[in-house]
Structures are given as structure tokens and as C-alpha cells.
PDB file of C-alpha atoms in Angstrom:
ATOM      1  CA  MET A 811      19.371  21.223 -56.112  1.00 66.00           C
ATOM      2  CA  ALA A 812      16.660  19.780 -58.037  1.00 73.00           C
ATOM      3  CA  GLU A 813      17.249  19.843 -61.790  1.00 77.00           C
ATOM      4  CA  PHE A 814      14.178  20.038 -64.122  1.00 89.00           C
ATOM      5  CA  ASN A 815      14.445  18.178 -67.480  1.00 90.00           C
ATOM      6  CA  GLU A 816      11.578  19.970 -69.547  1.00 92.00           C
ATOM      7  CA  ASN A 817      12.101  17.172 -72.287  1.00 93.00           C
ATOM      8  CA  ALA A 818      10.861  14.513 -69.779  1.00 96.00           C
ATOM      9  CA  LYS A 819       7.556  12.590 -69.515  1.00 98.00           C
ATOM     10  CA  ILE A 820       5.220  13.167 -66.505  1.00 98.00           C
ATOM     11  CA  TRP A 821       2.855  10.741 -65.223  1.00 99.00           C
ATOM     12  CA  TYR A 822      -0.193  12.434 -64.994  1.00 98.00           C
ATOM     13  CA  ASP A 823      -3.641  10.886 -63.997  1.00 98.00           C
ATOM     14  CA  GLY A 824      -2.674   7.676 -65.709  1.00 98.00           C
ATOM     15  CA  LYS A 825      -1.147   9.173 -68.916  1.00 98.00           C
ATOM     16  CA  MET A 826       2.256   9.903 -70.026  1.00 98.00           C
ATOM     17  CA  VAL A 827       2.361  13.879 -70.955  1.00 98.00           C
ATOM     18  CA  ASP A 828       5.060  16.280 -71.881  1.00 98.00           C
ATOM     19  CA  TRP A 829       6.806  17.871 -69.226  1.00 97.00           C
ATOM     20  CA  LYS A 830       5.157  21.204 -70.255  1.00 96.00           C
ATOM     21  CA  GLU A 831       1.563  19.876 -70.501  1.00 97.00           C
ATOM     22  CA  ALA A 832       1.473  18.941 -66.780  1.00 97.00           C
ATOM     23  CA  THR A 833      -0.196  21.705 -65.655  1.00 97.00           C
ATOM     24  CA  VAL A 834      -3.304  22.733 -63.237  1.00 97.00           C
ATOM     25  CA  HIS A 835      -5.893  25.400 -63.185  1.00 97.00           C
ATOM     26  CA  VAL A 836      -5.221  28.556 -61.230  1.00 97.00           C
ATOM     27  CA  MET A 837      -8.440  27.979 -59.097  1.00 97.00           C
ATOM     28  CA  CYS A 838      -7.202  24.632 -58.351  1.00 97.00           C
ATOM     29  CA  HIS A 839      -8.388  23.847 -54.665  1.00 98.00           C
ATOM     30  CA  ALA A 840      -4.725  22.563 -53.779  1.00 98.00           C
ATOM     31  CA  LEU A 841      -3.398  25.916 -54.959  1.00 97.00           C
ATOM     32  CA  HIS A 842      -5.465  27.870 -52.643  1.00 97.00           C
ATOM     33  CA  TYR A 843      -5.897  25.738 -49.556  1.00 97.00           C
ATOM     34  CA  GLY A 844      -2.582  23.372 -49.644  1.00 96.00           C
ATOM     35  CA  SER A 845      -4.819  20.094 -50.162  1.00 98.00           C
ATOM     36  CA  SER A 846      -2.003  17.868 -51.329  1.00 98.00           C
ATOM     37  CA  VAL A 847       0.012  14.900 -50.251  1.00 99.00           C
ATOM     38  CA  PHE A 848       3.135  13.573 -51.869  1.00 98.00           C
ATOM     39  CA  GLU A 849       6.241  11.629 -51.494  1.00 98.00           C
ATOM     40  CA  GLY A 850      10.139  11.683 -52.318  1.00 97.00           C
ATOM     41  CA  ILE A 851      11.552   8.566 -53.400  1.00 98.00           C
ATOM     42  CA  ARG A 852      14.893   7.774 -54.574  1.00 97.00           C
ATOM     43  CA  CYS A 853      16.033   5.459 -57.512  1.00 97.00           C
ATOM     44  CA  TYR A 854      19.528   4.360 -57.456  1.00 96.00           C
ATOM     45  CA  ASP A 855      21.829   3.070 -60.021  1.00 96.00           C
ATOM     46  CA  THR A 856      22.869  -0.317 -59.140  1.00 96.00           C
ATOM     47  CA  LYS A 857      24.767  -3.421 -60.985  1.00 95.00           C
ATOM     48  CA  LYS A 858      21.539  -4.841 -61.582  1.00 94.00           C
ATOM     49  CA  GLY A 859      20.102  -1.617 -63.062  1.00 94.00           C
ATOM     50  CA  PRO A 860      18.007   1.043 -61.435  1.00 96.00           C
ATOM     51  CA  ALA A 861      16.376   0.191 -58.152  1.00 97.00           C
ATOM     52  CA  ILE A 862      13.662   2.226 -56.347  1.00 98.00           C
ATOM     53  CA  PHE A 863      14.510   2.257 -52.568  1.00 98.00           C
ATOM     54  CA  ARG A 864      11.216   0.900 -50.559  1.00 98.00           C
ATOM     55  CA  LEU A 865       8.883   1.783 -53.173  1.00 98.00           C
ATOM     56  CA  HIS A 866       5.892  -0.032 -51.492  1.00 98.00           C
ATOM     57  CA  ASP A 867       6.607   1.637 -48.204  1.00 98.00           C
ATOM     58  CA  HIS A 868       6.724   5.249 -49.914  1.00 98.00           C
ATOM     59  CA  ILE A 869       3.511   4.630 -51.939  1.00 99.00           C
ATOM     60  CA  LYS A 870       1.904   3.082 -48.746  1.00 99.00           C
ATOM     61  CA  ARG A 871       2.806   6.107 -46.798  1.00 99.00           C
ATOM     62  CA  LEU A 872       1.212   8.418 -49.533  1.00 99.00           C
ATOM     63  CA  PHE A 873      -1.952   6.598 -49.074  1.00 99.00           C
ATOM     64  CA  ASN A 874      -1.931   6.697 -45.469  1.00 99.00           C
ATOM     65  CA  SER A 875      -1.500  10.615 -45.652  1.00 98.00           C
ATOM     66  CA  ALA A 876      -4.360  10.856 -48.027  1.00 98.00           C
ATOM     67  CA  LYS A 877      -6.649   8.772 -45.710  1.00 98.00           C
ATOM     68  CA  ILE A 878      -5.794  11.252 -42.944  1.00 97.00           C
ATOM     69  CA  TYR A 879      -6.960  14.133 -44.875  1.00 97.00           C
ATOM     70  CA  ARG A 880     -10.069  12.082 -46.240  1.00 97.00           C
ATOM     71  CA  MET A 881      -8.677  12.357 -49.723  1.00 98.00           C
ATOM     72  CA  GLU A 882      -9.681   9.048 -51.997  1.00 98.00           C
ATOM     73  CA  ILE A 883      -6.779   8.541 -54.421  1.00 98.00           C
ATOM     74  CA  PRO A 884      -8.701   7.121 -57.718  1.00 98.00           C
ATOM     75  CA  PHE A 885      -5.627   4.682 -58.127  1.00 99.00           C
ATOM     76  CA  THR A 886      -4.432   1.617 -56.484  1.00 98.00           C
ATOM     77  CA  ILE A 887      -0.954   1.344 -54.699  1.00 98.00           C
ATOM     78  CA  GLU A 888      -0.136  -1.186 -57.223  1.00 98.00           C
ATOM     79  CA  GLN A 889      -1.023   1.265 -60.125  1.00 99.00           C
ATOM     80  CA  LEU A 890       1.141   3.995 -58.473  1.00 99.00           C
ATOM     81  CA  GLU A 891       4.003   1.741 -57.986  1.00 99.00           C
ATOM     82  CA  GLN A 892       4.076   0.762 -61.746  1.00 99.00           C
ATOM     83  CA  ALA A 893       3.746   4.460 -62.444  1.00 99.00           C
ATOM     84  CA  CYS A 894       7.078   5.242 -60.501  1.00 99.00           C
ATOM     85  CA  ILE A 895       8.502   2.268 -62.420  1.00 98.00           C
ATOM     86  CA  ASN A 896       7.314   3.576 -65.813  1.00 98.00           C
ATOM     87  CA  ILE A 897       8.584   7.022 -65.206  1.00 98.00           C
ATOM     88  CA  VAL A 898      11.957   5.934 -64.827  1.00 98.00           C
ATOM     89  CA  LYS A 899      12.214   3.717 -67.818  1.00 97.00           C
ATOM     90  CA  ILE A 900      10.247   5.994 -70.134  1.00 98.00           C
ATOM     91  CA  ASN A 901      12.774   8.846 -69.356  1.00 97.00           C
ATOM     92  CA  ASN A 902      15.890   6.524 -69.574  1.00 96.00           C
ATOM     93  CA  MET A 903      16.943   7.173 -65.907  1.00 96.00           C
ATOM     94  CA  ARG A 904      19.728   5.308 -64.210  1.00 95.00           C
ATOM     95  CA  SER A 905      19.097   7.134 -60.980  1.00 95.00           C
ATOM     96  CA  ALA A 906      16.318   9.929 -59.950  1.00 96.00           C
ATOM     97  CA  TYR A 907      14.296  11.384 -57.432  1.00 96.00           C
ATOM     98  CA  LEU A 908      10.836  10.642 -57.971  1.00 98.00           C
ATOM     99  CA  ARG A 909       7.730  12.791 -56.699  1.00 98.00           C
ATOM    100  CA  PRO A 910       4.460  11.290 -56.571  1.00 99.00           C
ATOM    101  CA  ILE A 911       1.686  13.990 -55.549  1.00 99.00           C
ATOM    102  CA  ALA A 912      -2.092  13.675 -55.184  1.00 99.00           C
ATOM    103  CA  PHE A 913      -3.809  16.876 -55.019  1.00 98.00           C
ATOM    104  CA  ARG A 914      -7.658  18.200 -55.077  1.00 98.00           C
ATOM    105  CA  GLY A 915      -8.009  19.942 -58.454  1.00 98.00           C
ATOM    106  CA  TYR A 916     -10.511  22.114 -59.935  1.00 96.00           C
ATOM    107  CA  GLY A 917     -13.988  22.119 -58.869  1.00 93.00           C
ATOM    108  CA  ARG A 918     -14.982  24.625 -56.461  1.00 90.00           C
ATOM    109  CA  LEU A 919     -13.677  27.108 -54.006  1.00 92.00           C
ATOM    110  CA  GLY A 920     -14.191  26.997 -50.375  1.00 94.00           C
ATOM    111  CA  VAL A 921     -12.466  25.076 -47.391  1.00 95.00           C
ATOM    112  CA  ASP A 922     -14.833  22.053 -47.872  1.00 94.00           C
ATOM    113  CA  PRO A 923     -13.173  19.908 -50.714  1.00 94.00           C
ATOM    114  CA  LYS A 924     -16.417  18.316 -51.832  1.00 88.00           C
ATOM    115  CA  ASP A 925     -16.927  18.093 -55.690  1.00 89.00           C
ATOM    116  CA  THR A 926     -13.153  18.597 -56.263  1.00 96.00           C
ATOM    117  CA  PRO A 927     -11.323  15.835 -57.944  1.00 97.00           C
ATOM    118  CA  VAL A 928      -8.254  14.099 -56.521  1.00 98.00           C
ATOM    119  CA  GLN A 929      -5.499  14.306 -59.402  1.00 98.00           C
ATOM    120  CA  VAL A 930      -2.408  12.254 -59.267  1.00 99.00           C
ATOM    121  CA  VAL A 931       1.195  13.309 -60.751  1.00 99.00           C
ATOM    122  CA  VAL A 932       4.163  11.387 -60.858  1.00 99.00           C
ATOM    123  CA  ALA A 933       7.464  13.162 -62.151  1.00 98.00           C
ATOM    124  CA  ALA A 934      11.122  11.938 -62.110  1.00 97.00           C
ATOM    125  CA  LEU A 935      14.057  14.337 -61.810  1.00 95.00           C
ATOM    126  CA  ASP A 936      17.591  14.720 -60.993  1.00 92.00           C
ATOM    127  CA  TRP A 937      18.423  15.707 -57.368  1.00 85.00           C
ATOM    128  CA  GLY A 938      21.649  15.206 -55.720  1.00 78.00           C
ATOM    129  CA  LYS A 939      22.470  15.560 -52.159  1.00 74.00           C
ATOM    130  CA  TYR A 940      19.693  17.667 -50.561  1.00 74.00           C
ATOM    131  CA  LEU A 941      22.074  19.738 -48.425  1.00 74.00           C
ATOM    132  CA  GLY A 942      24.966  19.557 -50.772  1.00 70.00           C
ATOM    133  CA  ASP A 943      27.783  16.887 -51.504  1.00 73.00           C
ATOM    134  CA  GLU A 944      30.049  19.219 -49.038  1.00 77.00           C
ATOM    135  CA  ALA A 945      27.534  18.748 -46.246  1.00 81.00           C
ATOM    136  CA  ILE A 946      27.882  14.918 -46.585  1.00 82.00           C
ATOM    137  CA  ASN A 947      31.536  14.983 -46.206  1.00 82.00           C
ATOM    138  CA  ILE A 948      32.178  17.665 -43.508  1.00 85.00           C
ATOM    139  CA  GLY A 949      28.786  18.105 -42.015  1.00 92.00           C
ATOM    140  CA  VAL A 950      26.470  21.099 -41.503  1.00 94.00           C
ATOM    141  CA  ASP A 951      25.832  23.894 -39.331  1.00 96.00           C
ATOM    142  CA  VAL A 952      22.448  24.294 -37.953  1.00 98.00           C
ATOM    143  CA  ARG A 953      20.320  26.227 -35.587  1.00 98.00           C
ATOM    144  CA  VAL A 954      17.345  25.391 -33.171  1.00 98.00           C
ATOM    145  CA  SER A 955      14.613  27.358 -34.928  1.00 98.00           C
ATOM    146  CA  SER A 956      12.158  29.973 -33.216  1.00 98.00           C
ATOM    147  CA  TRP A 957       9.467  27.978 -35.155  1.00 97.00           C
ATOM    148  CA  ASN A 958       7.899  25.124 -33.317  1.00 97.00           C
ATOM    149  CA  ARG A 959       6.590  21.935 -35.068  1.00 96.00           C
ATOM    150  CA  MET A 960       2.656  21.895 -34.901  1.00 92.00           C
ATOM    151  CA  GLN A 961       0.768  19.943 -32.390  1.00 88.00           C
ATOM    152  CA  SER A 962      -0.675  16.696 -33.924  1.00 83.00           C
ATOM    153  CA  ASN A 963      -4.076  17.634 -33.206  1.00 88.00           C
ATOM    154  CA  THR A 964      -3.450  20.904 -35.087  1.00 90.00           C
ATOM    155  CA  LEU A 965      -1.947  19.723 -38.223  1.00 92.00           C
ATOM    156  CA  PRO A 966      -1.136  15.824 -38.490  1.00 95.00           C
ATOM    157  CA  ALA A 967       2.698  15.457 -38.803  1.00 94.00           C
ATOM    158  CA  MET A 968       2.206  11.734 -39.652  1.00 95.00           C
ATOM    159  CA  ALA A 969       0.802  13.022 -43.141  1.00 97.00           C
ATOM    160  CA  LYS A 970       3.255  14.126 -45.723  1.00 98.00           C
ATOM    161  CA  ALA A 971       1.025  17.013 -46.729  1.00 97.00           C
ATOM    162  CA  GLY A 972       1.954  20.004 -48.706  1.00 97.00           C
ATOM    163  CA  SER A 973       0.217  22.383 -46.347  1.00 95.00           C
ATOM    164  CA  ASN A 974       2.662  21.110 -43.383  1.00 95.00           C
ATOM    165  CA  TYR A 975       5.752  22.364 -45.343  1.00 96.00           C
ATOM    166  CA  MET A 976       4.572  25.894 -44.968  1.00 96.00           C
ATOM    167  CA  ASN A 977       6.066  25.401 -41.384  1.00 97.00           C
ATOM    168  CA  SER A 978       9.052  23.758 -42.849  1.00 97.00           C
ATOM    169  CA  GLN A 979       9.690  26.741 -45.168  1.00 98.00           C
ATOM    170  CA  LEU A 980       9.597  28.996 -41.978  1.00 98.00           C
ATOM    171  CA  ILE A 981      12.165  26.908 -40.302  1.00 98.00           C
ATOM    172  CA  LYS A 982      14.447  26.776 -43.419  1.00 98.00           C
ATOM    173  CA  MET A 983      14.155  30.357 -44.326  1.00 98.00           C
ATOM    174  CA  GLU A 984      15.056  31.551 -41.138  1.00 98.00           C
ATOM    175  CA  ALA A 985      18.023  29.437 -40.748  1.00 98.00           C
ATOM    176  CA  ALA A 986      19.325  30.371 -44.097  1.00 97.00           C
ATOM    177  CA  ALA A 987      18.839  34.308 -43.170  1.00 98.00           C
ATOM    178  CA  ASP A 988      20.907  33.513 -40.162  1.00 97.00           C
ATOM    179  CA  GLY A 989      23.652  31.842 -42.105  1.00 96.00           C
ATOM    180  CA  TYR A 990      22.844  28.176 -41.197  1.00 97.00           C
ATOM    181  CA  LEU A 991      22.282  25.374 -43.709  1.00 95.00           C
ATOM    182  CA  GLU A 992      19.392  24.034 -41.782  1.00 97.00           C
ATOM    183  CA  GLY A 993      17.090  24.382 -38.669  1.00 98.00           C
ATOM    184  CA  ILE A 994      15.766  21.977 -35.940  1.00 98.00           C
ATOM    185  CA  ALA A 995      12.285  22.493 -34.729  1.00 98.00           C
ATOM    186  CA  LEU A 996      11.275  21.784 -31.150  1.00 98.00           C
ATOM    187  CA  THR A 997       7.617  20.513 -30.132  1.00 97.00           C
ATOM    188  CA  PRO A 998       5.231  22.966 -28.636  1.00 94.00           C
ATOM    189  CA  GLN A 999       6.573  21.576 -25.101  1.00 95.00           C
ATOM    190  CA  GLY A1000      10.250  22.571 -26.126  1.00 96.00           C
ATOM    191  CA  LEU A1001      11.597  19.061 -26.794  1.00 98.00           C
ATOM    192  CA  ILE A1002      13.239  18.021 -30.198  1.00 98.00           C
ATOM    193  CA  SER A1003      11.374  17.384 -33.204  1.00 98.00           C
ATOM    194  CA  GLU A1004      13.005  17.187 -36.346  1.00 98.00           C
ATOM    195  CA  GLY A1005      14.763  19.437 -39.134  1.00 97.00           C
ATOM    196  CA  SER A1006      12.657  21.301 -41.662  1.00 96.00           C
ATOM    197  CA  GLY A1007      12.595  18.291 -43.959  1.00 95.00           C
ATOM    198  CA  GLU A1008      14.661  15.678 -42.279  1.00 97.00           C
ATOM    199  CA  ASN A1009      14.517  13.367 -39.054  1.00 98.00           C
ATOM    200  CA  LEU A1010      17.022  13.579 -36.475  1.00 98.00           C
ATOM    201  CA  PHE A1011      19.424  11.087 -34.436  1.00 99.00           C
ATOM    202  CA  LEU A1012      21.823  11.798 -31.954  1.00 98.00           C
ATOM    203  CA  ILE A1013      24.445   9.504 -30.291  1.00 98.00           C
ATOM    204  CA  TYR A1014      24.951   9.767 -26.712  1.00 97.00           C
ATOM    205  CA  GLY A1015      26.446   7.410 -24.099  1.00 95.00           C
ATOM    206  CA  GLY A1016      26.862   4.628 -26.845  1.00 95.00           C
ATOM    207  CA  LYS A1017      23.164   4.788 -27.746  1.00 98.00           C
ATOM    208  CA  ILE A1018      21.583   6.033 -30.839  1.00 98.00           C
ATOM    209  CA  ILE A1019      18.453   8.200 -29.868  1.00 99.00           C
ATOM    210  CA  THR A1020      15.843   9.584 -32.247  1.00 99.00           C
ATOM    211  CA  PRO A1021      12.437  11.436 -31.263  1.00 98.00           C
ATOM    212  CA  PRO A1022       9.350   9.132 -31.350  1.00 98.00           C
ATOM    213  CA  LEU A1023       6.275   9.481 -33.684  1.00 96.00           C
ATOM    214  CA  PHE A1024       4.650  11.712 -31.113  1.00 95.00           C
ATOM    215  CA  ALA A1025       7.291  14.320 -31.113  1.00 97.00           C
ATOM    216  CA  SER A1026       5.478  15.835 -34.116  1.00 96.00           C
ATOM    217  CA  ILE A1027       7.753  14.143 -37.009  1.00 97.00           C
ATOM    218  CA  LEU A1028       7.146  12.512 -40.178  1.00 97.00           C
ATOM    219  CA  PRO A1029       7.360   8.724 -39.805  1.00 97.00           C
ATOM    220  CA  GLY A1030      10.507   8.607 -42.398  1.00 97.00           C
ATOM    221  CA  ILE A1031      11.289   5.828 -44.547  1.00 98.00           C
ATOM    222  CA  THR A1032      14.979   6.365 -44.210  1.00 98.00           C
ATOM    223  CA  ARG A1033      14.644   6.926 -40.359  1.00 98.00           C
ATOM    224  CA  ASP A1034      12.774   3.452 -40.138  1.00 98.00           C
ATOM    225  CA  SER A1035      15.841   2.039 -42.436  1.00 98.00           C
ATOM    226  CA  ILE A1036      18.391   3.419 -39.870  1.00 98.00           C
ATOM    227  CA  ILE A1037      16.719   2.091 -36.702  1.00 98.00           C
ATOM    228  CA  THR A1038      16.227  -1.409 -38.392  1.00 98.00           C
ATOM    229  CA  ILE A1039      19.876  -1.615 -39.627  1.00 98.00           C
ATOM    230  CA  ALA A1040      21.398  -0.287 -36.340  1.00 98.00           C
ATOM    231  CA  ARG A1041      19.515  -2.805 -34.420  1.00 98.00           C
ATOM    232  CA  GLU A1042      20.258  -5.671 -36.682  1.00 98.00           C
ATOM    233  CA  LEU A1043      24.194  -4.573 -36.102  1.00 98.00           C
ATOM    234  CA  GLY A1044      23.864  -4.859 -32.237  1.00 98.00           C
ATOM    235  CA  TYR A1045      23.431  -1.107 -31.728  1.00 98.00           C
ATOM    236  CA  VAL A1046      21.078   0.206 -28.790  1.00 98.00           C
ATOM    237  CA  VAL A1047      18.415   2.395 -30.523  1.00 98.00           C
ATOM    238  CA  GLU A1048      15.921   4.320 -28.363  1.00 98.00           C
ATOM    239  CA  GLU A1049      13.024   6.224 -29.490  1.00 98.00           C
ATOM    240  CA  GLN A1050      12.488   9.091 -26.797  1.00 98.00           C
ATOM    241  CA  MET A1051      11.595  12.678 -26.111  1.00 98.00           C
ATOM    242  CA  ILE A1052      15.000  14.777 -26.311  1.00 98.00           C
ATOM    243  CA  PRO A1053      15.704  17.866 -24.194  1.00 98.00           C
ATOM    244  CA  ARG A1054      17.321  20.691 -26.557  1.00 98.00           C
ATOM    245  CA  GLU A1055      20.505  20.777 -24.155  1.00 98.00           C
ATOM    246  CA  MET A1056      21.163  17.275 -25.435  1.00 98.00           C
ATOM    247  CA  LEU A1057      21.790  18.650 -28.982  1.00 98.00           C
ATOM    248  CA  TYR A1058      24.795  20.432 -27.596  1.00 98.00           C
ATOM    249  CA  ILE A1059      26.411  17.434 -25.456  1.00 97.00           C
ATOM    250  CA  ALA A1060      25.789  14.643 -27.954  1.00 98.00           C
ATOM    251  CA  ASP A1061      28.643  12.856 -29.207  1.00 97.00           C
ATOM    252  CA  GLU A1062      27.112  12.809 -32.804  1.00 96.00           C
ATOM    253  CA  LEU A1063      24.051  14.221 -34.622  1.00 98.00           C
ATOM    254  CA  PHE A1064      22.942  13.558 -38.117  1.00 97.00           C
ATOM    255  CA  PHE A1065      19.939  14.189 -40.374  1.00 97.00           C
ATOM    256  CA  THR A1066      18.210  11.322 -42.283  1.00 97.00           C
ATOM    257  CA  GLY A1067      15.554  11.757 -45.339  1.00 95.00           C
ATOM    258  CA  THR A1068      15.003  10.446 -48.463  1.00 93.00           C
ATOM    259  CA  ALA A1069      16.363  13.882 -50.049  1.00 90.00           C
ATOM    260  CA  ALA A1070      19.050  14.344 -47.273  1.00 89.00           C
ATOM    261  CA  GLU A1071      20.009  10.649 -47.122  1.00 92.00           C
ATOM    262  CA  VAL A1072      22.321  10.665 -44.012  1.00 94.00           C
ATOM    263  CA  THR A1073      23.922  13.934 -43.237  1.00 94.00           C
ATOM    264  CA  PRO A1074      25.988  14.605 -40.252  1.00 95.00           C
ATOM    265  CA  ILE A1075      25.564  17.744 -38.303  1.00 97.00           C
ATOM    266  CA  LYS A1076      28.562  19.641 -37.431  1.00 96.00           C
ATOM    267  CA  SER A1077      27.317  22.365 -35.161  1.00 97.00           C
ATOM    268  CA  VAL A1078      24.266  23.546 -33.336  1.00 98.00           C
ATOM    269  CA  ASP A1079      23.797  27.378 -32.570  1.00 98.00           C
ATOM    270  CA  ARG A1080      27.615  27.494 -33.288  1.00 97.00           C
ATOM    271  CA  ILE A1081      28.434  24.950 -30.635  1.00 97.00           C
ATOM    272  CA  LEU A1082      30.489  21.954 -32.096  1.00 96.00           C
ATOM    273  CA  ILE A1083      29.154  18.435 -31.795  1.00 96.00           C
ATOM    274  CA  GLY A1084      31.787  16.124 -30.505  1.00 87.00           C
ATOM    275  CA  THR A1085      35.209  17.080 -32.384  1.00 74.00           C
ATOM    276  CA  GLY A1086      33.034  19.055 -34.900  1.00 70.00           C
ATOM    277  CA  LYS A1087      34.658  16.468 -37.595  1.00 68.00           C
ATOM    278  CA  ARG A1088      32.915  13.465 -39.384  1.00 62.00           C
TER     279      ARG A1088
END
């Protein structure tokens, strides 16, 4: 779980402010209409000091998400990269989870965001394994959700937008209510998409297979890293549409994501994957 340090500083529109001073107005556009885009970025403690994993790629994706939603971020990519570096330094953190977010602020009500300023915040917090340390070691039990991912021409899945995560909440809450740690969503056509907040991979017939971008998935940074490293190591990696039943007969399944990192899946709908062991 994420842990808040209320003594920490937050980067807010170019200034470092106290944690409790990083507030928004209750009539903020994003609060009413979900008009925000954000990132989750890991900073790891290394022998050479804190290292932010693929910082440029994350901030570039933030700008891509904003562009899709016609949101002009009033800072450059370089300025936000530096903000991420500075927030780690000022809070004396060796490792951290960074949350840059751009949102439409206080200006006017109405679906049209005209005349609402775009504000940007970067926070740093302690966040361990998203699905828990035990999940990394023994795997997680998941279910196929009754909630589908959205069509790309309904809500653009390639944008990491706050509004998209209402769908994720439905998937996550349903899974939890039924005793599972996570849910797997299907596309509107009944094919595999992703978890509520993670990309999905399966191993079958000696190949590593993952849904393509047009399966209503987020273009995950960790997903891209896994694909790149696996191919460099000589593994066959295929991006293809996956029918639901392949989940049950896969040799291995795992989630990937900045928060989840690489988390093995032990069972789907109470059906063991492989031997059910990592």
C-alpha cells in the first residue's frame, strides 16, 4: 500500500510546497469531469544512488496522454523530468514512487474545458509491491471480470487518464468482493485486454505472448521493457489477440506494471496456471 508522508514536499506548478498545502478547489474541473492525466514512476535505490526508471519515457507518455485529450501542459518535458529528480532529492528519498499528474483546474463548469487552467503536480511517496510482497513470491489469484475494457473510440486506452480508471475501479472492486486479488478485463469482442492497472503476459508453447496495443491496453513502460529484454535474450515474443480460454491452459501468466512490477498469476477463475507455483 502507498504510504503518505505528510512532512514531505510536493512540486506544484513549479514550486515546492508543503504536503498539506498541495490542494485544489472543490469546483476544480478535474474533480467534476475526470479531466486529468498522470504517471506512476519508480525510483530505485542503487549502488550509484537513487535511479529513476525510464524517466524520459514516462514523462513523454504523460505528454502524449495530454495531447490526446487536447490538454496543453504549461511546462516542458525537461522541466518535469527535473521536477521528478528534485522531488526525490528534497525529500531525501533513496527509493520512491513518483506521481506526476496534470489536471484541469478551477475556471468554469461544463464539459468544455475552455478557460480552465492546466495545473501540474509531482509527488513522491513510499509504495511497496502493488499487489503485495507475498504476491511476488507465490503469485496471485485473479478472475476474469464481467466489466470489459472500453473501445478505443469510446475512451482512448493509450492515454493514462484519470477518467479511464473508473473502469479499473469497477474491475478491481468486483474482484475483491469475490475474494480475488485482481481482475482481468476483456475487450468488447471478448478477447484478453489487461488487468485493472497492469499489462498481461502469458507463456504458451515456448512463446511469450501479450495483447497488442489495439486490445484497449495502456502502452506500458514495464511491458515495453519486458518485450525488449526478452527478445534480446533470444525469446520469441508475440503481440497478438488472445482468446479467454488461453488463460486457463497457459504454462505461465504474469502481470507487469510500474506499481505491480512483475507479478506472477497463480490461478484464474480458480483454475491453476501450470503447476500453480512460481
